[in-house]
């Protein structure tokens, strides 16, 4: 099931980032008492009553040089478009302002569930001051204090009541779901069209769990695929095309539902910081990854060009050393035939299981080659290992003292597992546990 999306909307300096940080449980957004200061990450996962959801801090959606009121409107529109539920946040110390009323008009038109939260109600004596907010027409206002964490439980109780009851279509275990993520204009739409037009085997278009997105079925070489819709597959107007952080919101939804994520990079413009951020989300989510260098037809090549570009990719994306790199041109379809086989290999490795006895043979051989480290006179003892999950492949290594498992030795074991079993295209996870 896809995660529901909650957006926090409101004019500047009502405390959106403070509430955001409280709800996700860590200090992600920058918080200063200056309007418009949010410059950091704008989304995260939060959890309440066993429900995990994505939450957006719209104050972090920066849109060009437009005046503040125009930016507020555009940020609210993005949140309205993306969110299942909207928290409309107001400043309880300032009352209802004209800017609040402007935001309220937008939210009324959205037909989305809106939960009204009045922030900066820092003590019980102030609770009576929230009644004027009934006049906005969104029902009960919830008094909260981002600074002190008050009232957030009641607010979240109301928010989760409005989560959609989505049903996800059953996908055959043999079917590979993949999505394309990347900065705007790297060629996501063109690549999807190239795959579909060349094969001409669209079986059907099915509604995805992402609202108003279309997932597309593809069959090639006896393998079924589902291409998951992302931001690049439809134009959303100037705001969305010029807001790189918007592409991140769309990528998140696609990543959640994918077996394999294609990280697209524009060969013409090269690697940008945003490419590394977007790829990091897929890696953190434990998805299989293929790096796709698109627009290869725009690059003047010789016998060294591809190798040099690959070295540059490896230097910038050191944490993706397991991901294969595919060079192609969606426009000319040059080298397009190399893509689906890479996706298939990555997906197979993502779901690969290793028998415990075979795994332990590899682990013990590795330890014999490079004995476990000693820390302050205590030596790490590896007792045995077992695979506990797939997608991504996850291993528990039982040891005498987990704190003796240094990151570098864990990395050594990971490399030995990769040497023995491949795992091209997928991250693998290793956890040190004390045997009970």
Coordinates of C-alpha atoms in Angstrom, one line a residue:
X1 CA 0.0 0.0 0.0
X2 CA 1.3 3.5 -0.8
X3 CA 1.7 5.8 2.1
X4 CA -0.8 8.7 2.6
X5 CA 0.6 12.2 2.2
X6 CA -0.1 15.0 4.7
X7 CA 0.9 18.6 3.8
X8 CA 1.3 21.4 6.3
X9 CA 0.1 24.6 4.7
X10 CA 0.0 28.2 6.0
X11 CA 1.4 31.6 5.6
X12 CA 5.1 32.3 6.6
X13 CA 6.1 32.2 10.2
X14 CA 3.2 30.3 11.7
X15 CA 5.5 27.5 12.7
X16 CA 5.2 25.0 9.9
X17 CA 8.7 23.7 10.2
X18 CA 8.5 23.4 14.0
X19 CA 5.4 21.3 13.7
X20 CA 6.9 19.3 10.9
X21 CA 10.0 18.5 13.0
X22 CA 7.8 17.5 16.0
X23 CA 5.7 15.1 13.8
X24 CA 8.6 13.4 12.2
X25 CA 10.5 13.2 15.5
X26 CA 13.8 14.8 14.5
X27 CA 15.1 18.3 13.6
X28 CA 15.0 18.1 9.8
X29 CA 13.8 21.6 8.7
X30 CA 15.8 24.6 9.7
X31 CA 13.8 26.6 12.3
X32 CA 14.4 30.3 12.9
X33 CA 12.0 33.1 13.9
X34 CA 12.4 34.7 10.5
X35 CA 9.6 34.4 7.8
X36 CA 10.6 32.3 4.8
X37 CA 13.7 30.8 6.4
X38 CA 12.9 27.2 5.6
X39 CA 15.6 26.0 3.2
X40 CA 16.1 22.4 4.1
X41 CA 14.4 19.1 3.4
X42 CA 10.7 19.5 2.9
X43 CA 9.3 16.0 3.5
X44 CA 9.9 13.0 5.8
X45 CA 8.1 10.0 7.1
X46 CA 6.0 10.2 10.3
X47 CA 4.1 7.5 12.2
X48 CA 0.9 7.6 14.3
X49 CA -1.2 4.8 15.6
X50 CA 0.6 2.2 13.5
X51 CA 0.1 4.3 10.3
X52 CA 3.2 5.5 8.5
X53 CA 2.7 8.5 6.2
X54 CA 4.7 11.1 4.2
X55 CA 4.5 14.6 5.5
X56 CA 5.4 17.8 3.5
X57 CA 6.5 21.1 4.9
X58 CA 5.4 23.5 2.1
X59 CA 7.5 26.3 3.5
X60 CA 10.5 24.5 2.0
X61 CA 9.1 24.7 -1.5
X62 CA 11.0 27.7 -3.0
X63 CA 9.6 29.1 -6.2
X64 CA 11.7 31.6 -8.1
X65 CA 11.7 35.3 -7.4
X66 CA 7.9 35.7 -7.2
X67 CA 6.5 38.0 -4.5
X68 CA 5.8 36.2 -1.2
X69 CA 2.0 36.1 -1.6
X70 CA 2.4 34.5 -5.1
X71 CA 4.8 32.0 -3.7
X72 CA 2.5 31.1 -0.9
X73 CA -0.3 30.5 -3.4
X74 CA 2.0 28.3 -5.6
X75 CA 3.3 26.3 -2.6
X76 CA -0.3 25.7 -1.4
X77 CA -1.3 24.6 -4.9
X78 CA 1.5 22.0 -4.9
X79 CA 0.5 20.7 -1.5
X80 CA -3.1 20.5 -2.6
X81 CA -2.2 18.6 -5.7
X82 CA 0.0 16.1 -3.7
X83 CA -1.7 15.7 -0.4
X84 CA -4.4 13.3 0.8
X85 CA -4.9 15.4 3.9
X86 CA -4.0 19.1 4.6
X87 CA -3.1 20.6 7.9
X88 CA -3.9 24.3 7.7
X89 CA -1.7 25.9 10.3
X90 CA -2.3 29.4 11.8
X91 CA -0.6 31.5 14.4
X92 CA -2.7 31.7 17.5
X93 CA -1.0 34.8 18.8
X94 CA -1.9 36.9 15.8
X95 CA -5.5 35.9 14.9
X96 CA -6.9 35.5 11.4
X97 CA -5.0 37.6 8.8
X98 CA -5.8 38.5 5.2
X99 CA -3.1 36.0 4.1
X100 CA -4.7 33.3 6.1
X101 CA -8.0 34.0 4.4
X102 CA -6.3 33.8 1.0
X103 CA -4.9 30.3 1.8
X104 CA -8.3 29.3 3.1
X105 CA -10.0 30.2 -0.2
X106 CA -7.5 27.9 -2.0
X107 CA -8.1 25.1 0.4
X108 CA -11.9 25.4 0.1
X109 CA -11.7 24.8 -3.7
X110 CA -9.5 21.7 -3.3
X111 CA -12.2 19.4 -2.0
X112 CA -9.4 17.8 0.1
X113 CA -9.8 17.0 3.8
X114 CA -8.5 20.0 5.8
X115 CA -7.7 19.9 9.5
X116 CA -7.3 23.2 11.2
X117 CA -4.4 23.6 13.6
X118 CA -3.8 26.8 15.7
X119 CA -0.2 27.0 16.7
X120 CA 1.6 28.8 19.6
X121 CA -1.1 27.9 22.1
X122 CA 1.6 27.4 24.7
X123 CA -0.5 27.1 27.8
X124 CA -4.0 25.8 28.8
X125 CA -5.2 29.4 29.5
X126 CA -4.9 30.3 25.8
X127 CA -7.1 27.4 24.6
X128 CA -10.3 29.6 24.6
X129 CA -8.7 31.9 22.0
X130 CA -9.0 29.3 19.2
X131 CA -12.8 29.7 18.9
X132 CA -12.6 32.6 16.5
X133 CA -11.0 30.2 14.0
X134 CA -14.3 28.4 13.6
X135 CA -15.2 31.3 11.3
X136 CA -12.9 29.9 8.6
X137 CA -15.4 27.1 8.0
X138 CA -13.1 24.1 8.4
X139 CA -14.8 22.8 11.6
X140 CA -13.0 22.3 14.9
X141 CA -9.7 24.1 15.3
X142 CA -7.1 22.1 17.2
X143 CA -4.9 24.1 19.6
X144 CA -1.2 23.0 19.4
X145 CA 2.2 24.2 20.5
X146 CA 5.1 23.3 18.2
X147 CA 7.5 24.7 20.7
X148 CA 6.3 22.5 23.5
X149 CA 4.7 19.6 21.6
X150 CA 1.3 20.1 23.1
X151 CA -1.9 19.0 21.3
X152 CA -0.3 17.1 18.6
X153 CA -1.8 13.7 19.5
X154 CA -5.4 15.1 19.1
X155 CA -4.3 16.7 15.8
X156 CA -2.9 13.4 14.4
X157 CA -6.0 11.5 15.6
X158 CA -8.1 13.7 13.4
X159 CA -5.6 13.6 10.5
X160 CA -5.4 9.8 10.2
X161 CA -9.2 9.6 10.2
X162 CA -9.1 11.2 6.7
X163 CA -6.5 8.8 5.2
X164 CA -8.0 7.2 2.0
X165 CA -8.8 3.5 2.0
X166 CA -6.9 2.6 -1.1
X167 CA -6.8 -0.8 -2.6
X168 CA -3.7 -1.8 -4.4
X169 CA -4.0 -4.1 -7.4
X170 CA -2.3 -7.4 -6.9
X171 CA 0.9 -7.6 -8.9
X172 CA 2.2 -11.0 -9.9
X173 CA 5.5 -11.8 -8.1
X174 CA 7.1 -12.4 -11.5
X175 CA 6.2 -8.9 -12.7
X176 CA 8.9 -6.3 -12.3
X177 CA 7.8 -2.8 -11.3
X178 CA 10.2 0.0 -12.2
X179 CA 10.1 3.8 -12.1
X180 CA 12.1 6.6 -13.5
X181 CA 13.3 9.4 -11.3
X182 CA 15.5 12.4 -11.9
X183 CA 15.6 16.1 -12.3
X184 CA 13.1 17.8 -14.6
X185 CA 13.9 17.5 -18.3
X186 CA 16.3 14.6 -18.0
X187 CA 14.2 12.7 -20.5
X188 CA 11.9 10.5 -18.3
X189 CA 8.9 10.8 -20.6
X190 CA 11.0 10.3 -23.7
X191 CA 12.5 7.1 -22.3
X192 CA 9.1 5.7 -21.4
X193 CA 7.8 6.5 -24.8
X194 CA 10.8 5.0 -26.5
X195 CA 10.3 1.7 -24.6
X196 CA 6.7 1.6 -25.4
X197 CA 6.9 2.7 -29.0
X198 CA 9.7 0.3 -29.9
X199 CA 8.0 -2.7 -28.4
X200 CA 4.4 -1.7 -29.3
X201 CA 3.2 -4.2 -26.7
X202 CA 1.2 -2.0 -24.2
X203 CA -1.2 -4.6 -22.8
X204 CA -3.3 -2.1 -21.0
X205 CA -3.3 1.1 -18.9
X206 CA -4.3 0.5 -15.3
X207 CA -5.0 3.0 -12.6
X208 CA -2.1 3.2 -10.1
X209 CA -2.5 3.7 -6.4
X210 CA -1.0 7.2 -6.9
X211 CA -3.9 9.5 -7.4
X212 CA -4.5 10.2 -11.2
X213 CA -1.3 8.5 -12.2
X214 CA -1.3 5.8 -14.9
X215 CA 0.9 2.7 -14.6
X216 CA 1.7 1.1 -17.9
X217 CA 2.2 -2.6 -18.6
X218 CA 5.0 -3.8 -20.8
X219 CA 5.8 -7.3 -22.0
X220 CA 9.2 -8.1 -23.6
X221 CA 11.2 -11.3 -23.9
X222 CA 8.7 -13.3 -21.8
X223 CA 9.0 -10.8 -19.0
X224 CA 6.1 -8.6 -17.7
X225 CA 7.0 -5.1 -16.4
X226 CA 5.0 -2.3 -14.9
X227 CA 6.2 1.3 -15.6
X228 CA 5.3 3.5 -12.7
X229 CA 4.3 7.1 -13.4
X230 CA 6.5 9.9 -12.2
X231 CA 6.6 13.6 -12.5
X232 CA 8.2 13.7 -15.9
X233 CA 5.4 11.7 -17.5
X234 CA 3.1 14.7 -17.7
X235 CA 3.5 18.5 -17.8
X236 CA 2.1 20.4 -14.8
X237 CA 2.8 24.0 -15.8
X238 CA 5.6 26.4 -15.0
X239 CA 5.5 26.1 -11.2
X240 CA 6.2 22.4 -11.3
X241 CA 8.8 22.5 -14.0
X242 CA 10.8 25.2 -12.2
X243 CA 10.5 23.6 -8.8
X244 CA 13.1 20.8 -8.4
X245 CA 11.9 19.9 -5.0
X246 CA 8.5 19.2 -6.5
X247 CA 10.1 16.4 -8.6
X248 CA 11.4 14.9 -5.3
X249 CA 7.8 14.7 -4.0
X250 CA 6.7 12.8 -7.1
X251 CA 9.8 10.6 -7.0
X252 CA 9.0 9.5 -3.4
X253 CA 5.7 8.0 -4.4
X254 CA 7.2 6.2 -7.3
X255 CA 10.1 4.8 -5.3
X256 CA 7.7 3.4 -2.7
X257 CA 6.0 1.2 -5.2
X258 CA 9.0 0.1 -7.3
X259 CA 11.2 -3.0 -7.4
X260 CA 13.8 -1.2 -9.5
X261 CA 14.4 2.5 -9.7
X262 CA 16.0 4.0 -12.8
X263 CA 18.1 7.1 -11.8
X264 CA 18.2 9.2 -15.0
X265 CA 21.1 11.6 -15.6
X266 CA 21.4 14.0 -18.5
X267 CA 24.6 13.3 -20.4
X268 CA 24.5 16.8 -21.9
X269 CA 24.3 18.8 -18.7
X270 CA 26.2 16.3 -16.5
X271 CA 25.8 15.5 -12.8
X272 CA 24.1 18.0 -10.6
X273 CA 23.7 18.0 -6.8
X274 CA 20.0 17.3 -7.2
X275 CA 20.8 14.0 -9.0
X276 CA 22.7 12.8 -6.0
X277 CA 19.9 13.7 -3.6
X278 CA 17.2 12.0 -5.7
X279 CA 19.4 8.8 -6.0
X280 CA 19.9 8.9 -2.3
X281 CA 16.2 8.5 -1.6
X282 CA 16.0 5.3 -3.7
X283 CA 19.1 3.9 -2.0
X284 CA 17.7 4.8 1.5
X285 CA 14.5 3.0 0.6
X286 CA 16.4 -0.1 -0.2
X287 CA 15.3 -0.4 -3.8
X288 CA 17.3 -1.9 -6.6
X289 CA 18.9 0.8 -8.8
X290 CA 20.1 1.2 -12.4
X291 CA 21.8 4.4 -13.3
X292 CA 20.8 5.5 -16.8
X293 CA 22.8 8.1 -18.7
X294 CA 20.3 9.5 -21.2
X295 CA 20.9 11.8 -24.2
X296 CA 24.1 10.0 -25.0
X297 CA 23.6 11.0 -28.6
X298 CA 24.5 14.6 -27.7
X299 CA 28.0 13.7 -26.5
X300 CA 31.0 13.6 -28.8
X301 CA 32.4 10.2 -28.1
X302 CA 35.7 8.3 -28.6
X303 CA 36.9 5.0 -27.2
X304 CA 37.6 6.6 -23.8
X305 CA 34.5 8.8 -23.4
X306 CA 32.2 6.2 -21.8
X307 CA 34.9 4.9 -19.4
X308 CA 35.7 8.5 -18.3
X309 CA 32.0 9.3 -17.7
X310 CA 31.5 6.1 -15.8
X311 CA 34.5 7.0 -13.5
X312 CA 32.9 10.4 -12.9
X313 CA 29.6 8.7 -11.9
X314 CA 31.4 6.3 -9.6
X315 CA 33.2 9.2 -7.9
X316 CA 30.0 11.2 -7.3
X317 CA 27.8 8.2 -6.4
X318 CA 30.2 6.2 -4.2
X319 CA 27.3 4.7 -2.2
X320 CA 25.9 3.3 -5.5
X321 CA 28.9 1.3 -6.4
X322 CA 26.6 -1.8 -6.8
X323 CA 24.4 -0.1 -9.4
X324 CA 25.0 -0.9 -13.1
X325 CA 25.3 2.1 -15.5
X326 CA 23.5 2.1 -18.8
X327 CA 24.3 4.6 -21.5
X328 CA 21.5 5.3 -24.1
X329 CA 19.6 7.8 -26.1
X330 CA 15.8 7.8 -25.7
X331 CA 15.6 10.1 -28.7
X332 CA 17.5 8.0 -31.2
X333 CA 16.9 4.7 -29.3
X334 CA 20.7 4.0 -29.5
X335 CA 21.7 1.3 -26.9
X336 CA 18.0 1.2 -25.7
X337 CA 18.2 -2.6 -25.9
X338 CA 20.6 -2.7 -23.0
X339 CA 18.2 -1.3 -20.5
X340 CA 15.5 -4.0 -19.8
X341 CA 18.1 -6.7 -19.3
X342 CA 19.9 -4.5 -16.7
X343 CA 16.5 -3.9 -15.0
X344 CA 15.8 -7.7 -14.9
X345 CA 19.2 -8.6 -13.4
X346 CA 18.8 -5.9 -10.7
X347 CA 15.3 -7.1 -9.8
X348 CA 16.4 -10.8 -9.6
X349 CA 19.3 -9.8 -7.3
X350 CA 17.0 -7.7 -5.2
X351 CA 14.9 -10.8 -4.5
X352 CA 17.7 -13.3 -4.2
X353 CA 18.0 -15.6 -1.2
X354 CA 21.2 -17.3 -0.1
X355 CA 21.1 -20.7 1.8
X356 CA 22.4 -20.3 5.4
X357 CA 25.1 -22.9 5.0
X358 CA 26.4 -21.4 1.8
X359 CA 26.4 -17.9 3.4
X360 CA 28.3 -19.1 6.4
X361 CA 30.9 -20.8 4.3
X362 CA 31.6 -17.4 2.6
X363 CA 31.6 -15.5 6.0
X364 CA 34.0 -18.0 7.6
X365 CA 36.4 -17.9 4.6
X366 CA 36.3 -14.1 4.8
X367 CA 37.2 -14.1 8.5
X368 CA 40.0 -16.6 7.8
X369 CA 41.4 -14.2 5.2
X370 CA 40.9 -11.1 7.4
X371 CA 40.5 -11.9 11.1
X372 CA 38.0 -9.9 13.1
X373 CA 39.2 -6.7 14.8
X374 CA 40.1 -6.2 18.5
X375 CA 38.9 -3.2 20.4
X376 CA 40.5 -2.4 23.8
X377 CA 41.6 -6.0 24.2
X378 CA 38.2 -7.5 23.2
X379 CA 37.9 -9.4 19.9
X380 CA 34.8 -9.5 17.8
X381 CA 33.6 -13.1 17.4
X382 CA 31.3 -13.9 14.5
X383 CA 29.2 -17.0 15.4
X384 CA 27.0 -17.4 12.3
X385 CA 25.0 -15.4 9.8
X386 CA 21.6 -15.8 8.1
X387 CA 19.5 -14.0 5.6
X388 CA 16.4 -12.6 7.1
X389 CA 14.7 -10.7 4.2
X390 CA 14.7 -9.8 0.6
X391 CA 14.0 -6.6 -1.3
X392 CA 16.6 -5.7 -0.3
X393 CA 18.6 -8.7 0.8
X394 CA 19.2 -8.4 4.5
X395 CA 21.5 -10.4 6.7
X396 CA 21.9 -10.8 10.4
X397 CA 25.4 -11.6 11.7
X398 CA 25.3 -13.0 15.2
X399 CA 28.3 -11.9 17.3
X400 CA 29.5 -11.8 20.8
X401 CA 29.4 -8.0 21.2
X402 CA 27.6 -6.0 18.5
X403 CA 29.5 -2.8 19.4
X404 CA 32.7 -4.4 18.3
X405 CA 31.5 -4.7 14.7
X406 CA 33.2 -1.6 13.2
X407 CA 31.7 -0.1 10.1
X408 CA 34.8 -0.9 8.1
X409 CA 34.7 -4.6 9.0
X410 CA 30.9 -4.7 8.2
X411 CA 31.8 -3.2 4.8
X412 CA 34.5 -5.9 4.3
X413 CA 31.9 -8.6 4.9
X414 CA 29.5 -7.0 2.5
X415 CA 32.1 -6.9 -0.2
X416 CA 32.9 -10.6 0.3
X417 CA 29.1 -11.4 0.1
X418 CA 29.0 -9.4 -3.1
X419 CA 32.1 -11.1 -4.5
X420 CA 30.5 -14.5 -3.8
X421 CA 26.9 -13.9 -4.9
X422 CA 26.9 -10.9 -7.1
X423 CA 23.9 -8.8 -6.0
X424 CA 24.5 -6.4 -8.9
X425 CA 22.0 -3.6 -8.8
X426 CA 20.7 -4.0 -5.3
X427 CA 21.8 -2.6 -1.9
X428 CA 22.3 -5.2 0.8
X429 CA 21.9 -4.7 4.5
X430 CA 23.9 -6.3 7.3
X431 CA 22.9 -6.1 11.0
X432 CA 25.1 -7.2 13.9
X433 CA 23.1 -8.9 16.7
X434 CA 24.1 -10.5 20.0
X435 CA 23.0 -14.1 20.1
X436 CA 20.4 -14.6 22.8

